[in-house]
Coordinates of C-alpha atoms in Angstrom, one line a residue:
M863 CA -24.6 49.3 -37.9
K864 CA -24.6 49.9 -40.5
K865 CA -24.9 48.7 -45.2
K866 CA -25.2 48.0 -49.0
V867 CA -22.9 50.3 -51.4
V868 CA -25.8 52.1 -53.0
S869 CA -26.3 55.8 -52.9
I870 CA -29.9 57.1 -52.0
L871 CA -30.5 60.9 -52.1
M872 CA -33.9 61.9 -51.1
V873 CA -34.3 65.7 -50.6
V874 CA -38.2 67.2 -50.2
A875 CA -38.5 69.8 -53.0
M876 CA -37.6 73.5 -51.4
T877 CA -41.0 75.5 -50.8
A878 CA -41.6 78.3 -53.0
G879 CA -40.4 81.0 -50.5
M880 CA -37.3 79.2 -49.6
L881 CA -34.0 81.0 -50.8
A882 CA -32.2 79.0 -53.6
G883 CA -28.9 78.2 -52.3
C884 CA -29.0 78.9 -48.3
G885 CA -27.1 76.6 -46.0
S886 CA -28.9 74.3 -43.4
G887 CA -31.5 76.5 -41.2
S888 CA -32.1 79.3 -43.9
S889 CA -35.5 80.2 -44.2
S890 CA -37.9 82.4 -45.8
S891 CA -39.3 83.6 -42.3
S892 CA -38.4 83.3 -38.8
D893 CA -40.6 80.6 -37.9
Q894 CA -39.7 77.8 -40.5
V895 CA -36.7 75.9 -39.4
T896 CA -34.8 72.9 -42.0
I897 CA -32.9 70.0 -41.1
N898 CA -30.6 68.4 -43.0
L899 CA -30.5 64.8 -42.1
Y900 CA -27.5 62.8 -43.0
Q901 CA -27.0 59.0 -42.3
N902 CA -26.0 55.6 -43.6
K903 CA -28.2 52.9 -42.9
A904 CA -29.7 52.6 -46.6
E905 CA -31.8 49.6 -45.5
I906 CA -34.0 52.1 -43.3
S907 CA -34.4 55.0 -45.7
T908 CA -38.0 54.4 -47.1
Q909 CA -39.4 53.9 -43.4
L910 CA -36.7 56.7 -42.2
Q911 CA -38.5 58.7 -45.0
G912 CA -41.7 57.8 -43.9
A913 CA -41.4 58.8 -40.1
V914 CA -39.9 62.3 -41.7
D915 CA -42.8 62.8 -43.5
K916 CA -45.3 62.3 -40.7
Y917 CA -43.1 64.5 -38.5
M918 CA -43.3 67.2 -41.5
E919 CA -46.8 66.8 -41.7
E920 CA -47.6 67.5 -37.8
N921 CA -45.2 70.2 -37.6
P922 CA -45.7 72.2 -41.1
N923 CA -42.6 74.6 -39.8
V924 CA -40.4 72.1 -39.9
K925 CA -38.6 70.9 -43.0
I926 CA -36.5 67.7 -42.7
N927 CA -33.9 66.9 -45.9
L928 CA -32.9 63.2 -45.5
E929 CA -29.7 62.2 -47.3
T930 CA -28.8 58.3 -47.1
I931 CA -25.3 57.2 -48.2
S932 CA -23.8 53.7 -46.9
G933 CA -21.0 51.8 -47.6
N934 CA -17.1 53.2 -47.7
D935 CA -17.9 56.6 -48.9
Y936 CA -20.1 57.5 -45.5
N937 CA -17.3 58.7 -43.2
T938 CA -15.4 60.7 -46.4
N939 CA -18.5 62.4 -47.5
L940 CA -19.6 63.4 -43.6
K941 CA -16.2 64.9 -42.9
A942 CA -16.2 66.6 -46.3
K943 CA -19.6 68.2 -45.5
L944 CA -18.9 69.1 -42.2
I945 CA -15.8 70.9 -43.1
S946 CA -16.7 72.6 -46.3
D947 CA -20.6 73.7 -45.0
N948 CA -23.1 73.2 -43.2
S949 CA -25.3 71.3 -44.8
V950 CA -25.4 68.5 -42.3
D951 CA -27.4 69.0 -39.3
I952 CA -28.4 65.6 -37.5
Y953 CA -25.7 62.8 -38.8
A954 CA -25.0 59.5 -38.0
L955 CA -21.7 58.7 -36.2
G956 CA -19.4 56.6 -38.3
D957 CA -16.1 57.2 -36.9
N958 CA -14.7 57.6 -33.0
V959 CA -16.1 60.7 -30.9
T960 CA -13.1 61.6 -30.2
N961 CA -12.3 62.4 -34.1
M962 CA -15.2 64.3 -34.5
T963 CA -14.9 66.8 -31.6
D964 CA -15.3 70.4 -33.4
Y965 CA -19.2 69.0 -34.5
V966 CA -20.7 67.3 -31.8
E967 CA -23.0 68.9 -29.4
D968 CA -23.4 68.2 -26.1
L969 CA -26.6 66.6 -25.5
S970 CA -26.4 65.7 -21.8
D971 CA -29.5 67.6 -20.7
E972 CA -31.6 65.7 -23.5
P973 CA -34.4 63.8 -21.5
W974 CA -33.9 60.2 -23.2
V975 CA -30.7 60.3 -21.6
E976 CA -32.0 59.1 -18.3
Y977 CA -33.2 56.0 -20.1
A978 CA -30.5 55.0 -22.3
V979 CA -30.1 51.5 -21.7
D980 CA -27.0 50.4 -19.7
G981 CA -23.3 50.8 -21.5
S982 CA -25.4 52.5 -24.2
L983 CA -23.3 55.9 -23.9
E984 CA -20.0 54.7 -23.1
D985 CA -18.2 55.3 -26.7
V986 CA -20.1 58.8 -26.6
T987 CA -19.3 60.2 -23.6
L988 CA -16.2 62.7 -23.1
D989 CA -15.4 64.1 -20.0
G990 CA -18.9 63.0 -18.6
K991 CA -20.7 64.6 -21.3
V992 CA -23.0 62.6 -23.9
Y993 CA -22.3 64.1 -27.7
G994 CA -24.7 60.9 -29.3
M995 CA -28.0 59.1 -29.2
P996 CA -28.2 55.7 -29.3
V997 CA -30.2 54.6 -32.5
S998 CA -30.8 51.1 -31.3
V999 CA -29.4 47.8 -29.9
E1000 CA -28.6 45.6 -32.7
G1001 CA -27.1 42.0 -33.0
Y1002 CA -26.0 39.8 -35.9
G1003 CA -24.9 36.0 -36.3
L1004 CA -26.0 33.6 -38.9
V1005 CA -29.5 35.0 -40.0
Y1006 CA -31.1 31.7 -41.5
N1007 CA -34.8 30.8 -43.2
K1008 CA -36.6 28.4 -40.3
E1009 CA -38.3 26.7 -42.9
I1010 CA -35.6 25.7 -45.4
F1011 CA -33.9 23.8 -42.1
E1012 CA -37.0 21.9 -40.9
A1013 CA -38.3 20.5 -44.4
A1014 CA -34.6 19.4 -44.4
G1015 CA -35.0 18.2 -41.0
I1016 CA -32.6 20.0 -39.2
D1017 CA -33.7 21.0 -35.4
A1018 CA -32.3 24.7 -35.4
S1019 CA -32.9 24.6 -31.6
T1020 CA -29.7 22.1 -31.1
L1021 CA -27.7 24.2 -33.4
T1022 CA -25.5 25.5 -30.2
S1023 CA -22.1 24.9 -31.4
Y1024 CA -19.7 25.3 -34.1
D1025 CA -19.5 21.5 -34.8
A1026 CA -23.6 21.5 -34.6
I1027 CA -23.7 24.4 -37.2
D1028 CA -20.7 22.7 -39.5
Q1029 CA -22.4 19.5 -39.3
A1030 CA -26.1 20.7 -40.2
F1031 CA -25.1 22.9 -43.2
A1032 CA -23.4 20.3 -44.5
N1033 CA -26.2 18.0 -44.3
L1034 CA -28.2 20.5 -45.8
Q1035 CA -25.8 21.2 -48.5
D1036 CA -26.1 17.4 -49.2
Q1037 CA -29.8 17.9 -49.6
I1038 CA -29.6 20.5 -51.8
D1039 CA -26.8 19.1 -54.2
S1040 CA -28.8 16.3 -54.5
G1041 CA -32.2 17.4 -55.5
K1042 CA -33.9 16.6 -52.7
L1043 CA -35.2 20.0 -51.7
K1044 CA -35.8 21.3 -55.5
D1045 CA -39.3 21.0 -55.8
K1046 CA -40.2 22.9 -52.9
Y1047 CA -37.4 25.3 -53.6
P1048 CA -36.0 25.3 -56.9
Q1049 CA -33.9 28.8 -56.3
L1050 CA -32.1 27.1 -53.7
E1051 CA -28.3 26.4 -54.7
A1052 CA -26.2 26.6 -51.7
V1053 CA -26.4 26.7 -47.5
E1054 CA -25.3 30.5 -47.6
E1055 CA -23.8 33.9 -49.2
Y1056 CA -21.0 35.6 -47.7
A1057 CA -20.7 39.4 -48.8
A1058 CA -17.2 39.7 -48.6
K1059 CA -17.2 43.0 -51.1
D1060 CA -18.9 45.1 -48.7
T1061 CA -16.1 45.7 -46.0
Y1062 CA -17.9 46.2 -42.8
I1063 CA -18.7 42.4 -43.4
P1064 CA -15.1 41.2 -43.2
G1065 CA -13.6 44.1 -42.1
L1066 CA -15.6 44.6 -39.0
H1067 CA -18.3 41.9 -38.3
T1068 CA -16.6 38.8 -38.9
L1069 CA -13.2 40.3 -37.3
N1070 CA -15.2 41.5 -34.1
V1071 CA -15.9 37.7 -33.2
P1072 CA -12.5 36.5 -32.2
L1073 CA -11.7 40.4 -30.7
A1074 CA -15.2 40.1 -28.6
N1075 CA -13.6 37.4 -27.2
E1076 CA -10.7 39.0 -26.2
Y1077 CA -11.3 42.6 -25.0
S1078 CA -14.1 43.6 -23.2
S1079 CA -15.1 46.4 -24.8
A1080 CA -14.2 49.2 -27.6
T1081 CA -12.6 51.2 -25.3
E1082 CA -10.0 48.6 -24.1
L1083 CA -9.1 47.7 -27.7
R1084 CA -9.3 51.5 -28.5
N1085 CA -6.4 52.1 -25.7
S1086 CA -4.2 49.4 -27.3
D1087 CA -1.1 50.3 -29.3
E1088 CA -1.1 46.6 -31.1
L1089 CA -3.8 44.2 -32.4
G1090 CA -3.6 41.1 -30.3
L1091 CA -5.9 38.7 -32.0
K1092 CA -4.9 35.6 -29.9
Y1093 CA -7.9 33.6 -31.1
T1094 CA -6.6 33.0 -34.6
D1095 CA -7.6 29.2 -34.9
G1096 CA -11.0 30.0 -34.2
F1097 CA -10.6 32.7 -36.6
K1098 CA -9.8 30.6 -39.1
D1099 CA -12.4 28.1 -38.4
L1100 CA -15.2 30.9 -38.5
L1101 CA -14.2 32.1 -42.2
D1102 CA -14.4 28.4 -43.4
L1103 CA -17.7 28.1 -41.8
L1104 CA -18.9 31.2 -43.3
T1105 CA -17.5 30.4 -46.8
K1106 CA -17.3 26.7 -47.5
Y1107 CA -20.8 26.4 -47.9
T1108 CA -21.3 29.1 -50.3
S1109 CA -21.9 28.5 -54.4
S1110 CA -18.1 29.8 -54.6
K1111 CA -16.6 27.1 -52.3
D1112 CA -14.4 25.9 -54.6
D1113 CA -13.3 29.3 -55.7
L1114 CA -13.4 32.0 -53.0
S1115 CA -12.1 34.8 -54.8
K1116 CA -15.7 35.0 -56.3
L1117 CA -17.0 35.8 -52.9
N1118 CA -15.1 39.4 -53.4
A1119 CA -17.4 40.5 -55.6
V1120 CA -20.3 39.5 -53.4
D1121 CA -22.2 42.7 -51.9
F1122 CA -25.1 43.0 -49.5
S1123 CA -27.9 43.2 -52.2
T1124 CA -26.4 39.9 -53.7
A1125 CA -26.6 38.2 -50.4
V1126 CA -29.8 39.6 -48.9
G1127 CA -31.9 40.7 -52.1
G1128 CA -30.9 37.8 -54.5
G1129 CA -30.3 35.3 -51.7
L1130 CA -32.6 35.1 -48.9
A1131 CA -35.4 37.1 -49.9
I1132 CA -35.6 34.9 -52.9
E1133 CA -34.5 31.6 -51.2
R1134 CA -31.4 31.1 -53.7
V1135 CA -29.5 30.5 -50.3
A1136 CA -30.5 29.7 -46.5
V1137 CA -28.0 31.4 -44.1
T1138 CA -25.9 34.3 -44.4
Q1139 CA -23.8 36.2 -42.0
Q1140 CA -26.0 39.4 -41.0
G1141 CA -28.3 41.4 -38.4
N1142 CA -31.7 42.1 -37.6
W1143 CA -31.0 45.2 -39.6
I1144 CA -32.0 43.1 -42.7
G1145 CA -35.6 42.8 -41.4
P1146 CA -37.1 45.9 -43.3
E1147 CA -34.8 45.0 -46.4
L1148 CA -36.5 41.8 -46.5
K1149 CA -39.7 42.7 -45.8
N1150 CA -40.0 45.1 -48.7
I1151 CA -38.9 42.3 -51.0
S1152 CA -41.1 39.4 -49.2
E1153 CA -42.8 39.8 -46.2
E1154 CA -43.4 36.4 -46.7
V1155 CA -39.8 35.5 -46.5
A1156 CA -38.7 37.8 -43.9
N1157 CA -41.5 36.5 -41.4
K1158 CA -39.1 32.9 -41.9
M1159 CA -35.9 34.5 -40.4
G1160 CA -34.3 33.0 -37.4
M1161 CA -30.7 33.9 -35.9
L1162 CA -28.1 30.8 -35.2
P1163 CA -25.0 31.8 -33.2
I1164 CA -22.1 33.2 -34.8
P1165 CA -19.5 30.7 -32.7
L1166 CA -15.8 31.1 -32.2
K1167 CA -15.0 27.5 -32.0
G1168 CA -13.5 26.2 -28.4
V1169 CA -14.4 29.6 -26.6
K1170 CA -17.4 30.9 -27.2
E1171 CA -20.4 29.2 -29.4
D1172 CA -23.7 29.6 -28.2
C1173 CA -23.9 33.8 -28.8
I1174 CA -24.7 36.5 -31.2
A1175 CA -22.9 39.8 -31.4
T1176 CA -24.9 42.8 -29.7
G1177 CA -24.0 46.6 -29.5
I1178 CA -25.1 50.3 -30.9
S1179 CA -24.1 50.2 -34.4
I1180 CA -24.8 54.0 -35.0
Y1181 CA -25.6 57.1 -33.0
W1182 CA -26.9 60.5 -34.1
C1183 CA -25.5 63.3 -33.6
I1184 CA -26.2 67.1 -33.8
N1185 CA -23.5 69.2 -35.8
S1186 CA -23.0 72.0 -33.1
K1187 CA -21.8 74.3 -35.8
S1188 CA -25.5 74.7 -36.7
D1189 CA -27.9 77.7 -36.1
D1190 CA -29.2 77.6 -32.3
K1191 CA -32.5 77.4 -33.8
V1192 CA -31.8 74.4 -36.2
K1193 CA -30.3 72.6 -33.2
E1194 CA -33.1 73.2 -30.8
A1195 CA -35.2 71.9 -34.0
S1196 CA -33.0 68.8 -34.3
K1197 CA -33.2 67.7 -30.4
E1198 CA -37.4 68.4 -30.9
F1199 CA -37.4 65.6 -33.9
L1200 CA -35.0 63.2 -32.0
N1201 CA -37.4 63.3 -29.1
W1202 CA -40.5 62.9 -31.0
L1203 CA -39.1 60.0 -33.2
F1204 CA -37.7 57.9 -30.2
Q1205 CA -39.4 59.1 -27.0
S1206 CA -42.9 60.3 -27.9
D1207 CA -45.7 57.4 -28.0
E1208 CA -46.3 57.6 -31.9
G1209 CA -42.2 57.8 -32.6
K1210 CA -41.8 54.4 -30.3
Q1211 CA -44.5 52.8 -32.8
I1212 CA -42.4 53.9 -35.9
V1213 CA -39.0 52.8 -34.4
V1214 CA -40.1 49.4 -33.2
D1215 CA -42.8 48.7 -36.0
D1216 CA -41.3 50.4 -39.2
L1217 CA -37.6 50.4 -38.7
G1218 CA -37.7 47.5 -36.8
F1219 CA -35.2 48.2 -34.2
V1220 CA -34.8 47.2 -31.2
P1221 CA -35.1 50.3 -28.5
A1222 CA -31.8 51.4 -27.1
F1223 CA -34.2 52.7 -24.1
S1224 CA -35.7 51.3 -21.3
N1225 CA -39.1 53.0 -21.3
Y1226 CA -40.8 51.8 -24.2
D1227 CA -42.6 49.4 -21.9
G1228 CA -45.9 48.1 -23.6
I1229 CA -44.2 48.2 -27.0
E1230 CA -44.2 44.9 -28.9
I1231 CA -41.1 44.0 -30.7
T1232 CA -42.8 42.7 -34.1
D1233 CA -39.4 42.1 -36.5
P1234 CA -38.6 38.4 -36.1
L1235 CA -35.2 39.0 -35.9
S1236 CA -35.1 41.7 -33.9
K1237 CA -37.1 39.2 -31.7
E1238 CA -34.2 36.8 -31.7
V1239 CA -31.7 39.3 -30.9
K1240 CA -34.0 40.4 -27.8
R1241 CA -34.2 36.6 -27.2
Y1242 CA -30.7 36.7 -27.0
I1243 CA -29.8 39.4 -24.9
D1244 CA -32.4 38.1 -22.4
E1245 CA -31.0 35.3 -22.2
G1246 CA -27.5 36.4 -21.8
K1247 CA -25.9 35.1 -25.2
T1248 CA -23.7 37.9 -26.2
M1249 CA -20.7 38.8 -27.2
P1250 CA -19.7 42.8 -27.7
W1251 CA -19.0 45.0 -29.9
V1252 CA -15.5 46.0 -29.9
M1253 CA -14.8 46.9 -33.6
G1254 CA -15.9 50.6 -32.2
G1255 CA -12.2 50.4 -30.8
F1256 CA -10.8 50.3 -34.5
P1257 CA -8.5 53.4 -35.4
S1258 CA -9.9 55.7 -38.0
G1259 CA -9.8 53.7 -41.4
Y1260 CA -9.2 50.4 -40.0
E1261 CA -12.3 48.6 -42.0
P1262 CA -11.6 49.1 -45.8
L1263 CA -7.4 48.0 -44.8
A1264 CA -8.9 44.7 -42.3
A1265 CA -11.5 44.0 -45.7
A1266 CA -8.8 44.4 -48.0
D1267 CA -6.3 42.0 -46.1
I1268 CA -9.4 39.1 -45.7
Q1269 CA -10.2 39.6 -49.2
G1270 CA -6.5 38.7 -50.2
Y1271 CA -6.7 35.6 -48.0
F1272 CA -10.1 34.3 -49.9
S1273 CA -8.3 35.6 -53.2
G1274 CA -5.0 33.5 -52.4
Q1275 CA -3.1 37.0 -52.0
Y1276 CA -2.1 36.0 -48.5
T1277 CA -2.0 32.7 -46.9
F1278 CA -4.0 33.0 -43.4
D1279 CA -0.8 33.4 -41.3
Q1280 CA -0.2 36.5 -43.8
M1281 CA -3.3 38.0 -43.9
V1282 CA -3.0 37.7 -39.7
D1283 CA 0.4 39.7 -39.8
H1284 CA -0.9 42.3 -42.5
L1285 CA -4.1 42.9 -39.9
K1286 CA -1.8 43.7 -37.0
A1287 CA 0.5 45.8 -39.3
D1288 CA -2.1 47.8 -40.4
F1289 CA -3.6 48.4 -37.0
A1290 CA -0.2 49.2 -35.8
E1291 CA 0.6 51.8 -38.3
L1292 CA -2.9 53.4 -38.0
K1293 CA -2.6 53.4 -34.3
S1294 CA 0.9 55.3 -34.8
E1295 CA -0.2 57.9 -36.7
N1296 CA -3.4 59.1 -34.7

């Protein structure tokens, strides 16, 4: 997964003996290795830098430069870097692996492969070879502030259907408007926020909900030349639910200016709103702002009315790949770092405690998940209340087009039916080009 449109550049200064301007893996001695790690999860950049620093402290012959760029620019920048030079060694897969075959190292023989959870390697396996490491199992639904719901007298455990959630949101909005909750939550102005500006919110996660109930997997969608989108009524109801209790309910075009930081840092974290469509990846972000508020978070289902209502969407948001064109010594060092982070006892604790991940590997026995939202995701998984992430089957370049179509609906540029027509047409056109 996976998210606010920011650019965070973290590069450890080159040591005095290093040659200026050298490419990846260049060093002043045969023992020194430089790894450039390029990834797209801005919400964990600080925690990941901490893991990198820890590894370099324990392995002084290894230097890791971490660069994080999230949002719409990631895929474009990644491909430009891969094509133009050798400045990327480990990278987050932001596209279909079939579009990256010139730059993916075969990882089939890595020790973590046998522990990858069932189904987690499907999207990075070609001709029986594994080309990506699953970073975590992530899930998204309607993240909510449990204490605000309790203060409003709403029993969140009963919110397992579209109608129940809708009625609870209406009740909470009435209490906010009447000022009943103002003493305890002075900044609370609306039930929810929806970050339509960030293309992955409407163009991937919201659109995935109806499609996840039509296609069984990303592979099935990828093999389709046309976008079915047969659950249009449920899709319209979901868009209504996500937007009609925001402060922009009277002018949905304003949602097109709302981004991740507004919805999360300037919304949930300061208790300006009580709900937003998001996933467990926001745990570290919330914790950085207010650990007290972060500990209040729970997750409600993201319902497709009349189809599947009491569930969240879960999947592998990103995979880390190793550039097959990197120097052999760098590739080996990169594999060692990934094995340390995801398979050593020390690394496993970092993955769960600091990064807030639900492990994508089965050999994490005895490692307790501490992040409240990750606990929620694990609960839904254990209860079998999930739908798949089929959005990985979108053709390359579809996310921004789909988001623009949905933003056009919010702005009044399109009717709902016109928006659906555009979603289908954009999908078919991209499929015909690929």
